[in-house]
Amino acid sequence: MAKRDDELFKTLRARGVRKKIASEVSRATSVGGSPKVARKAIADLASVVGEVQDRLRGGPEKRRAAAKKAALTRKRKAQKRSAAAKKGARTRARS
């Protein structure tokens, strides 16, 4: 088993990473370590960072995109109803 990089371990711990994760990552990045563990930890941390940034911007991007799509659909449907009503009014006016 590879020895851990104590400097990296201390840096990660100072940044608030849990002891077990910091230990696994520092072991994985040292010589003879398994980079798969480090990649997984990086992916997990990146997803957390993305989620926090998303929340700071006012809500998940997915929900925002869905709301925009729904608003456009409502607008399009309203225009369609309006056009149909105008056409009906013209027809009734002729008879």
mmCIF file of C-alpha atoms in Angstrom:
data_model
loop_
_atom_site.group_PDB
_atom_site.id
_atom_site.type_symbol
_atom_site.label_atom_id
_atom_site.label_comp_id
_atom_site.label_asym_id
_atom_site.label_seq_id
_atom_site.Cartn_x
_atom_site.Cartn_y
_atom_site.Cartn_z
ATOM 1 C CA MET A 1 0.000 0.000 0.000
ATOM 2 C CA ALA A 2 1.338 3.425 -0.911
ATOM 3 C CA LYS A 3 2.237 5.917 1.760
ATOM 4 C CA ARG A 4 0.284 9.122 1.798
ATOM 5 C CA ASP A 5 1.551 12.561 0.905
ATOM 6 C CA ASP A 6 1.375 14.331 4.297
ATOM 7 C CA GLU A 7 1.565 17.823 2.827
ATOM 8 C CA LEU A 8 -1.421 17.169 0.564
ATOM 9 C CA PHE A 9 -3.254 15.479 3.435
ATOM 10 C CA LYS A 10 -2.771 18.505 5.692
ATOM 11 C CA THR A 11 -3.823 20.892 2.917
ATOM 12 C CA LEU A 12 -7.003 18.928 2.237
ATOM 13 C CA ARG A 13 -7.838 18.738 5.933
ATOM 14 C CA ALA A 14 -7.285 22.492 6.297
ATOM 15 C CA ARG A 15 -9.761 23.037 3.442
ATOM 16 C CA GLY A 16 -12.419 21.032 5.289
ATOM 17 C CA VAL A 17 -12.175 17.676 3.521
ATOM 18 C CA ARG A 18 -12.982 14.725 5.766
ATOM 19 C CA LYS A 19 -10.074 12.763 7.159
ATOM 20 C CA LYS A 20 -10.906 9.505 5.342
ATOM 21 C CA ILE A 21 -11.255 11.203 1.945
ATOM 22 C CA ALA A 22 -8.128 13.319 2.473
ATOM 23 C CA SER A 23 -6.182 10.208 3.405
ATOM 24 C CA GLU A 24 -7.436 8.225 0.381
ATOM 25 C CA VAL A 25 -6.702 11.063 -2.045
ATOM 26 C CA SER A 26 -3.227 11.720 -0.650
ATOM 27 C CA ARG A 27 -2.477 7.990 -0.841
ATOM 28 C CA ALA A 28 -3.812 7.784 -4.402
ATOM 29 C CA THR A 29 -1.721 10.698 -5.640
ATOM 30 C CA SER A 30 1.528 9.439 -4.129
ATOM 31 C CA VAL A 31 3.850 7.095 -6.038
ATOM 32 C CA GLY A 32 2.253 3.683 -6.442
ATOM 33 C CA GLY A 33 -1.209 4.929 -5.553
ATOM 34 C CA SER A 34 -4.449 4.234 -7.383
ATOM 35 C CA PRO A 35 -5.454 7.260 -9.489
ATOM 36 C CA LYS A 36 -8.988 5.831 -9.792
ATOM 37 C CA VAL A 37 -9.711 6.789 -6.167
ATOM 38 C CA ALA A 38 -8.398 10.307 -6.719
ATOM 39 C CA ARG A 39 -10.472 10.732 -9.901
ATOM 40 C CA LYS A 40 -13.630 9.626 -8.076
ATOM 41 C CA ALA A 41 -12.958 12.027 -5.204
ATOM 42 C CA ILE A 42 -12.324 14.870 -7.667
ATOM 43 C CA ALA A 43 -15.568 14.094 -9.508
ATOM 44 C CA ASP A 44 -17.504 14.059 -6.226
ATOM 45 C CA LEU A 45 -15.993 17.347 -5.075
ATOM 46 C CA ALA A 46 -16.588 18.952 -8.480
ATOM 47 C CA SER A 47 -20.251 17.951 -8.413
ATOM 48 C CA VAL A 48 -20.626 19.455 -4.942
ATOM 49 C CA VAL A 49 -18.964 22.672 -6.093
ATOM 50 C CA GLY A 50 -21.271 22.815 -9.099
ATOM 51 C CA GLU A 51 -24.331 22.312 -6.927
ATOM 52 C CA VAL A 52 -23.280 25.056 -4.489
ATOM 53 C CA GLN A 53 -22.601 27.478 -7.349
ATOM 54 C CA ASP A 54 -25.952 26.583 -8.892
ATOM 55 C CA ARG A 55 -27.766 27.333 -5.642
ATOM 56 C CA LEU A 56 -25.927 30.637 -5.215
ATOM 57 C CA ARG A 57 -27.111 31.694 -8.681
ATOM 58 C CA GLY A 58 -30.739 31.286 -7.649
ATOM 59 C CA GLY A 59 -31.749 27.703 -8.237
ATOM 60 C CA PRO A 60 -30.880 24.704 -10.296
ATOM 61 C CA GLU A 61 -30.227 25.373 -13.974
ATOM 62 C CA LYS A 62 -32.476 22.505 -14.958
ATOM 63 C CA ARG A 63 -35.458 24.062 -13.204
ATOM 64 C CA ARG A 64 -34.690 27.450 -14.705
ATOM 65 C CA ALA A 65 -34.545 25.973 -18.202
ATOM 66 C CA ALA A 66 -37.826 24.146 -17.645
ATOM 67 C CA ALA A 67 -39.485 27.348 -16.445
ATOM 68 C CA LYS A 68 -38.316 29.239 -19.537
ATOM 69 C CA LYS A 69 -39.624 26.496 -21.791
ATOM 70 C CA ALA A 70 -42.980 26.497 -19.988
ATOM 71 C CA ALA A 71 -43.255 30.292 -20.293
ATOM 72 C CA LEU A 72 -42.577 30.133 -24.022
ATOM 73 C CA THR A 73 -45.161 27.365 -24.420
ATOM 74 C CA ARG A 74 -47.791 29.392 -22.537
ATOM 75 C CA LYS A 75 -47.046 32.438 -24.674
ATOM 76 C CA ARG A 76 -47.274 30.423 -27.899
ATOM 77 C CA LYS A 77 -50.570 28.814 -26.826
ATOM 78 C CA ALA A 78 -52.017 32.218 -25.880
ATOM 79 C CA GLN A 79 -51.111 33.625 -29.305
ATOM 80 C CA LYS A 80 -52.747 30.615 -30.948
ATOM 81 C CA ARG A 81 -55.957 31.095 -28.909
ATOM 82 C CA SER A 82 -55.969 34.789 -29.704
ATOM 83 C CA ALA A 83 -55.576 34.155 -33.428
ATOM 84 C CA ALA A 84 -58.410 31.602 -33.331
ATOM 85 C CA ALA A 85 -60.668 34.035 -31.450
ATOM 86 C CA LYS A 86 -59.953 36.805 -33.972
ATOM 87 C CA LYS A 87 -60.721 34.446 -36.834
ATOM 88 C CA GLY A 88 -63.996 33.448 -35.173
ATOM 89 C CA ALA A 89 -64.923 37.086 -34.579
ATOM 90 C CA ARG A 90 -64.300 37.885 -38.263
ATOM 91 C CA THR A 91 -66.430 34.930 -39.315
ATOM 92 C CA ARG A 92 -69.267 35.967 -37.004
ATOM 93 C CA ALA A 93 -69.052 39.568 -38.207
ATOM 94 C CA ARG A 94 -69.517 38.474 -41.832
ATOM 95 C CA SER A 95 -72.727 36.552 -41.143
#
